[in-house]
PDB file of C-alpha atoms in Angstrom:
ATOM      1  CA  MET A   4      43.372  -7.345 -44.126  1.00  0.00           C
ATOM      2  CA  ILE A   5      40.256  -8.999 -42.676  1.00  0.00           C
ATOM      3  CA  VAL A   6      38.012  -6.442 -44.407  1.00  0.00           C
ATOM      4  CA  ARG A   7      39.653  -7.151 -47.768  1.00  0.00           C
ATOM      5  CA  VAL A   8      39.284 -10.919 -47.406  1.00  0.00           C
ATOM      6  CA  HIS A   9      35.639 -10.474 -46.427  1.00  0.00           C
ATOM      7  CA  SER A  10      34.908  -8.260 -49.449  1.00  0.00           C
ATOM      8  CA  ILE A  11      36.619 -10.768 -51.787  1.00  0.00           C
ATOM      9  CA  GLU A  12      34.561 -13.636 -50.343  1.00  0.00           C
ATOM     10  CA  GLU A  13      31.357 -11.596 -50.505  1.00  0.00           C
ATOM     11  CA  GLY A  14      32.123 -10.555 -54.083  1.00  0.00           C
ATOM     12  CA  GLY A  15      32.507 -14.216 -55.069  1.00  0.00           C
ATOM     13  CA  ALA A  16      29.160 -15.042 -53.490  1.00  0.00           C
ATOM     14  CA  LYS A  17      27.486 -12.176 -55.365  1.00  0.00           C
ATOM     15  CA  GLU A  18      28.991 -13.346 -58.651  1.00  0.00           C
ATOM     16  CA  GLU A  19      27.765 -16.889 -57.972  1.00  0.00           C
ATOM     17  CA  LEU A  20      24.260 -15.613 -57.185  1.00  0.00           C
ATOM     18  CA  TYR A  21      24.238 -13.482 -60.330  1.00  0.00           C
ATOM     19  CA  GLY A  22      25.318 -16.550 -62.326  1.00  0.00           C
ATOM     20  CA  ARG A  23      22.418 -18.523 -60.841  1.00  0.00           C
ATOM     21  CA  TYR A  24      20.026 -15.711 -61.764  1.00  0.00           C
ATOM     22  CA  LEU A  25      21.347 -15.656 -65.332  1.00  0.00           C
ATOM     23  CA  GLN A  26      20.969 -19.435 -65.550  1.00  0.00           C
ATOM     24  CA  ASP A  27      17.348 -19.253 -64.358  1.00  0.00           C
ATOM     25  CA  LEU A  28      16.766 -16.370 -66.782  1.00  0.00           C
ATOM     26  CA  PHE A  29      18.144 -18.463 -69.660  1.00  0.00           C
ATOM     27  CA  TRP A  30      16.041 -21.486 -68.702  1.00  0.00           C
ATOM     28  CA  TYR A  31      12.930 -19.299 -68.533  1.00  0.00           C
ATOM     29  CA  ASN A  32      13.566 -17.601 -71.871  1.00  0.00           C
ATOM     30  CA  SER A  33      14.459 -20.866 -73.593  1.00  0.00           C
ATOM     31  CA  GLY A  34      11.284 -22.521 -72.287  1.00  0.00           C
ATOM     32  CA  LYS A  35      13.083 -25.197 -70.246  1.00  0.00           C
ATOM     33  CA  TYR A  36      10.576 -25.106 -67.429  1.00  0.00           C
ATOM     34  CA  LYS A  37      11.743 -28.380 -65.863  1.00  0.00           C
ATOM     35  CA  ASN A  38      14.968 -26.628 -64.845  1.00  0.00           C
ATOM     36  CA  LEU A  39      13.020 -23.936 -62.958  1.00  0.00           C
ATOM     37  CA  GLY A  40      11.960 -26.227 -60.110  1.00  0.00           C
ATOM     38  CA  SER A  41      14.613 -24.842 -57.776  1.00  0.00           C
ATOM     39  CA  LEU A  42      13.464 -21.270 -58.509  1.00  0.00           C
ATOM     40  CA  TYR A  43       9.859 -22.162 -57.721  1.00  0.00           C
ATOM     41  CA  GLY A  44      11.065 -23.840 -54.527  1.00  0.00           C
ATOM     42  CA  MET A  45      13.065 -20.737 -53.649  1.00  0.00           C
ATOM     43  CA  VAL A  46       9.957 -18.551 -54.087  1.00  0.00           C
ATOM     44  CA  GLU A  47       7.875 -20.882 -51.913  1.00  0.00           C
ATOM     45  CA  LYS A  48      10.488 -20.934 -49.156  1.00  0.00           C
ATOM     46  CA  ALA A  49      10.892 -17.141 -49.358  1.00  0.00           C
ATOM     47  CA  VAL A  50       7.137 -16.638 -48.895  1.00  0.00           C
ATOM     48  CA  THR A  51       7.243 -18.996 -45.913  1.00  0.00           C
ATOM     49  CA  GLN A  52      10.179 -17.089 -44.407  1.00  0.00           C
ATOM     50  CA  TRP A  53       8.505 -13.723 -45.104  1.00  0.00           C
ATOM     51  CA  CYS A  54       5.282 -14.715 -43.340  1.00  0.00           C
ATOM     52  CA  GLY A  55       6.682 -17.053 -40.738  1.00  0.00           C
ATOM     53  CA  SER A  56       5.441 -20.575 -40.201  1.00  0.00           C
ATOM     54  CA  ASP A  57       4.769 -23.092 -37.503  1.00  0.00           C
ATOM     55  CA  GLY A  58       6.443 -26.480 -37.416  1.00  0.00           C
ATOM     56  CA  ASP A  59       3.660 -28.031 -39.511  1.00  0.00           C
ATOM     57  CA  GLY A  60       4.194 -25.859 -42.593  1.00  0.00           C
ATOM     58  CA  ASN A  61       1.305 -23.471 -41.945  1.00  0.00           C
ATOM     59  CA  LEU A  62       1.909 -19.813 -42.803  1.00  0.00           C
ATOM     60  CA  CYS A  63       1.381 -17.054 -40.264  1.00  0.00           C
ATOM     61  CA  LEU A  64      -1.589 -14.822 -41.056  1.00  0.00           C
ATOM     62  CA  ASP A  65      -1.512 -12.574 -38.029  1.00  0.00           C
ATOM     63  CA  ASN A  66       1.055 -12.071 -35.304  1.00  0.00           C
ATOM     64  CA  ARG A  67      -0.081  -8.643 -34.137  1.00  0.00           C
ATOM     65  CA  GLN A  68      -1.824 -10.042 -31.071  1.00  0.00           C
ATOM     66  CA  ASN A  69       0.396 -10.330 -28.050  1.00  0.00           C
ATOM     67  CA  GLU A  70      -0.706 -13.791 -27.010  1.00  0.00           C
ATOM     68  CA  PHE A  71      -2.000 -15.587 -30.117  1.00  0.00           C
ATOM     69  CA  TYR A  72      -0.790 -16.279 -33.655  1.00  0.00           C
ATOM     70  CA  LEU A  73      -3.032 -17.342 -36.543  1.00  0.00           C
ATOM     71  CA  TYR A  74      -1.804 -19.814 -39.179  1.00  0.00           C
ATOM     72  CA  GLU A  75      -3.276 -21.341 -42.312  1.00  0.00           C
ATOM     73  CA  LYS A  76      -2.231 -24.025 -44.779  1.00  0.00           C
ATOM     74  CA  VAL A  77      -1.286 -22.622 -48.207  1.00  0.00           C
ATOM     75  CA  LYS A  78      -0.744 -24.977 -51.112  1.00  0.00           C
ATOM     76  CA  PHE A  79       1.727 -23.773 -53.732  1.00  0.00           C
ATOM     77  CA  GLU A  80       0.619 -25.174 -57.094  1.00  0.00           C
ATOM     78  CA  PRO A  81       3.102 -24.112 -59.819  1.00  0.00           C
ATOM     79  CA  SER A  82       1.767 -22.946 -63.169  1.00  0.00           C
ATOM     80  CA  ILE A  83       3.949 -23.116 -66.282  1.00  0.00           C
ATOM     81  CA  HIS A  84       1.499 -22.019 -69.007  1.00  0.00           C
ATOM     82  CA  HIS A  85       3.073 -18.548 -69.211  1.00  0.00           C
ATOM     83  CA  ILE A  86       6.612 -19.810 -69.898  1.00  0.00           C
ATOM     84  CA  PRO A  87       7.791 -19.202 -73.490  1.00  0.00           C
ATOM     85  CA  SER A  88       7.777 -22.134 -75.911  1.00  0.00           C
ATOM     86  CA  PRO A  89      10.851 -24.362 -75.740  1.00  0.00           C
ATOM     87  CA  VAL A  90      13.844 -23.342 -77.842  1.00  0.00           C
ATOM     88  CA  GLU A  91      16.479 -25.931 -78.696  1.00  0.00           C
ATOM     89  CA  ALA A  92      19.191 -23.406 -79.653  1.00  0.00           C
ATOM     90  CA  ASP A  93      22.063 -22.286 -77.433  1.00  0.00           C
ATOM     91  CA  GLU A  94      21.481 -18.687 -78.546  1.00  0.00           C
ATOM     92  CA  LEU A  95      18.216 -16.880 -78.005  1.00  0.00           C
ATOM     93  CA  GLN A  96      16.809 -14.405 -80.525  1.00  0.00           C
ATOM     94  CA  ARG A  97      14.479 -12.822 -77.990  1.00  0.00           C
ATOM     95  CA  PHE A  98      15.274 -12.301 -74.319  1.00  0.00           C
ATOM     96  CA  ILE A  99      12.985 -11.081 -71.543  1.00  0.00           C
ATOM     97  CA  PRO A 100      15.112  -9.497 -68.761  1.00  0.00           C
ATOM     98  CA  THR A 101      13.028 -10.906 -65.877  1.00  0.00           C
ATOM     99  CA  VAL A 102      11.744 -14.314 -64.844  1.00  0.00           C
ATOM    100  CA  LEU A 103       8.013 -14.703 -64.387  1.00  0.00           C
ATOM    101  CA  VAL A 104       6.887 -17.402 -61.956  1.00  0.00           C
ATOM    102  CA  ALA A 105       3.253 -18.265 -61.429  1.00  0.00           C
ATOM    103  CA  PHE A 106       1.137 -20.322 -59.070  1.00  0.00           C
ATOM    104  CA  GLU A 107      -2.441 -21.432 -59.501  1.00  0.00           C
ATOM    105  CA  ASP A 108      -5.051 -21.019 -56.807  1.00  0.00           C
ATOM    106  CA  PRO A 109      -7.785 -23.632 -56.206  1.00  0.00           C
ATOM    107  CA  SER A 110     -10.234 -21.795 -58.485  1.00  0.00           C
ATOM    108  CA  GLY A 111      -7.759 -21.820 -61.399  1.00  0.00           C
ATOM    109  CA  ASP A 112      -6.694 -18.165 -61.194  1.00  0.00           C
ATOM    110  CA  VAL A 113      -2.996 -17.558 -61.768  1.00  0.00           C
ATOM    111  CA  ILE A 114      -0.896 -15.513 -59.346  1.00  0.00           C
ATOM    112  CA  LYS A 115       2.262 -14.174 -61.000  1.00  0.00           C
ATOM    113  CA  LEU A 116       5.505 -12.747 -59.674  1.00  0.00           C
ATOM    114  CA  ASP A 117       7.948 -10.946 -61.946  1.00  0.00           C
ATOM    115  CA  ILE A 118      11.490 -11.493 -60.619  1.00  0.00           C
ATOM    116  CA  ASP A 119      14.316  -9.121 -61.464  1.00  0.00           C
ATOM    117  CA  TYR A 120      17.814  -9.479 -60.041  1.00  0.00           C
ATOM    118  CA  SER A 121      17.086  -7.283 -57.022  1.00  0.00           C
ATOM    119  CA  LEU A 122      14.106  -9.412 -56.015  1.00  0.00           C
ATOM    120  CA  TYR A 123      16.105 -12.573 -56.774  1.00  0.00           C
ATOM    121  CA  GLN A 124      18.700 -11.403 -54.239  1.00  0.00           C
ATOM    122  CA  LEU A 125      15.972 -10.870 -51.633  1.00  0.00           C
ATOM    123  CA  LEU A 126      14.480 -14.310 -52.319  1.00  0.00           C
ATOM    124  CA  TYR A 127      17.920 -15.867 -51.912  1.00  0.00           C
ATOM    125  CA  LYS A 128      18.538 -14.020 -48.634  1.00  0.00           C
ATOM    126  CA  LEU A 129      15.124 -15.081 -47.309  1.00  0.00           C
ATOM    127  CA  ASN A 130      16.019 -18.689 -48.156  1.00  0.00           C
ATOM    128  CA  GLN A 131      19.148 -18.268 -46.045  1.00  0.00           C
ATOM    129  CA  GLY A 132      17.076 -17.197 -43.007  1.00  0.00           C
ATOM    130  CA  TYR A 133      17.062 -13.425 -43.527  1.00  0.00           C
ATOM    131  CA  ILE A 134      14.334 -11.493 -41.670  1.00  0.00           C
ATOM    132  CA  GLN A 135      12.894  -8.652 -43.717  1.00  0.00           C
ATOM    133  CA  THR A 136      13.184  -5.061 -42.601  1.00  0.00           C
ATOM    134  CA  ALA A 137      10.869  -2.070 -42.959  1.00  0.00           C
ATOM    135  CA  ASN A 138      13.055  -1.001 -45.874  1.00  0.00           C
ATOM    136  CA  ASP A 139      12.386  -4.322 -47.612  1.00  0.00           C
ATOM    137  CA  ARG A 140       8.654  -3.884 -47.081  1.00  0.00           C
ATOM    138  CA  ASN A 141       8.901  -0.469 -48.760  1.00  0.00           C
ATOM    139  CA  ASN A 142      11.103  -1.597 -51.670  1.00  0.00           C
ATOM    140  CA  TYR A 143       9.343  -4.843 -52.622  1.00  0.00           C
ATOM    141  CA  ALA A 144       5.664  -3.879 -52.865  1.00  0.00           C
ATOM    142  CA  ASP A 145       5.092  -6.303 -55.761  1.00  0.00           C
ATOM    143  CA  PHE A 146       6.430  -9.187 -53.675  1.00  0.00           C
ATOM    144  CA  ILE A 147       4.207  -8.198 -50.736  1.00  0.00           C
ATOM    145  CA  SER A 148       1.218  -8.098 -53.085  1.00  0.00           C
ATOM    146  CA  PHE A 149       2.166 -11.564 -54.356  1.00  0.00           C
ATOM    147  CA  VAL A 150       2.476 -12.880 -50.778  1.00  0.00           C
ATOM    148  CA  ASN A 151      -0.939 -11.451 -49.868  1.00  0.00           C
ATOM    149  CA  ARG A 152      -2.546 -13.037 -52.933  1.00  0.00           C
ATOM    150  CA  MET A 153      -0.949 -16.382 -52.058  1.00  0.00           C
ATOM    151  CA  LEU A 154      -2.287 -16.112 -48.498  1.00  0.00           C
ATOM    152  CA  GLN A 155      -5.787 -15.615 -49.926  1.00  0.00           C
ATOM    153  CA  THR A 156      -5.533 -19.069 -51.538  1.00  0.00           C
ATOM    154  CA  GLY A 157      -5.062 -20.792 -48.205  1.00  0.00           C
ATOM    155  CA  SER A 158      -7.370 -22.709 -45.914  1.00  0.00           C
ATOM    156  CA  LEU A 159      -8.642 -19.634 -44.055  1.00  0.00           C
ATOM    157  CA  THR A 160     -12.283 -20.320 -44.949  1.00  0.00           C
ATOM    158  CA  LYS A 161     -11.999 -24.007 -43.954  1.00  0.00           C
ATOM    159  CA  ASN A 162      -9.678 -24.087 -40.963  1.00  0.00           C
ATOM    160  CA  ILE A 163      -7.044 -22.105 -39.144  1.00  0.00           C
ATOM    161  CA  VAL A 164      -4.514 -22.956 -36.502  1.00  0.00           C
ATOM    162  CA  VAL A 165      -4.275 -20.786 -33.403  1.00  0.00           C
ATOM    163  CA  ARG A 166      -1.076 -20.920 -31.363  1.00  0.00           C
ATOM    164  CA  SER A 167      -0.551 -19.250 -28.041  1.00  0.00           C
ATOM    165  CA  GLU A 168       2.749 -17.748 -27.015  1.00  0.00           C
ATOM    166  CA  HIS A 169       3.046 -20.624 -24.535  1.00  0.00           C
ATOM    167  CA  GLY A 170       2.993 -23.261 -27.299  1.00  0.00           C
ATOM    168  CA  LYS A 171      -0.637 -24.352 -26.955  1.00  0.00           C
ATOM    169  CA  LYS A 172      -2.251 -25.160 -30.284  1.00  0.00           C
ATOM    170  CA  ALA A 173      -5.890 -25.278 -31.380  1.00  0.00           C
ATOM    171  CA  VAL A 174      -7.617 -25.798 -34.708  1.00  0.00           C
ATOM    172  CA  VAL A 175     -10.764 -23.938 -35.684  1.00  0.00           C
ATOM    173  CA  SER A 176     -12.479 -25.698 -38.580  1.00  0.00           C
ATOM    174  CA  ARG A 177     -15.651 -25.066 -40.491  1.00  0.00           C
ATOM    175  CA  GLY A 178     -18.062 -27.941 -40.872  1.00  0.00           C
ATOM    176  CA  MET A 179     -21.525 -28.391 -42.258  1.00  0.00           C
ATOM    177  CA  PHE A 180     -23.118 -27.395 -38.937  1.00  0.00           C
ATOM    178  CA  GLY A 181     -20.843 -24.517 -37.996  1.00  0.00           C
ATOM    179  CA  TYR A 182     -17.381 -24.143 -36.539  1.00  0.00           C
ATOM    180  CA  LYS A 183     -15.493 -26.661 -34.415  1.00  0.00           C
ATOM    181  CA  PHE A 184     -12.794 -25.733 -31.949  1.00  0.00           C
ATOM    182  CA  LYS A 185     -10.321 -28.446 -31.004  1.00  0.00           C
ATOM    183  CA  VAL A 186      -7.281 -28.104 -28.733  1.00  0.00           C
ATOM    184  CA  VAL A 187      -4.413 -30.089 -30.229  1.00  0.00           C
ATOM    185  CA  GLU A 188      -1.525 -29.481 -27.823  1.00  0.00           C
TER     186      GLU A 188
END
């Protein structure tokens, strides 16, 4: 009985998520970019969850060291130039089966992510606190490539935050006369 109730509840959640994906797909194809703000927010939060972040919104660059973690500030600047022209009809004559989101880096280059339903599900789960598995890293190579390109747009060349496993925090910043190291906490 409990298993059946769980599967019914889970099925309803999947149908709701699929409905949200179809709505975002319609908004994309009809050129109603203002309605895609929540999707762009979902992508940003998913990247943050994928990488990990500190309490200040910096994304984790490296956590392979046992004692120290490196973080950088990444600014997500949405780009909407790739979205199809607005259509005022309720029916579409042409329909692209995926949603393309894009962000602009500081030099003006555009970083794109093509989202199908499978990736949409992963983005949603990441927004709910899901921690990716090795299987996810194998199945979503395009997303990993997107994440890596987004990390390249960050403040790595200007400053990074170093956190120790004990909670100590330092900022290494680049100035005109070299690097500065400042302990913050």
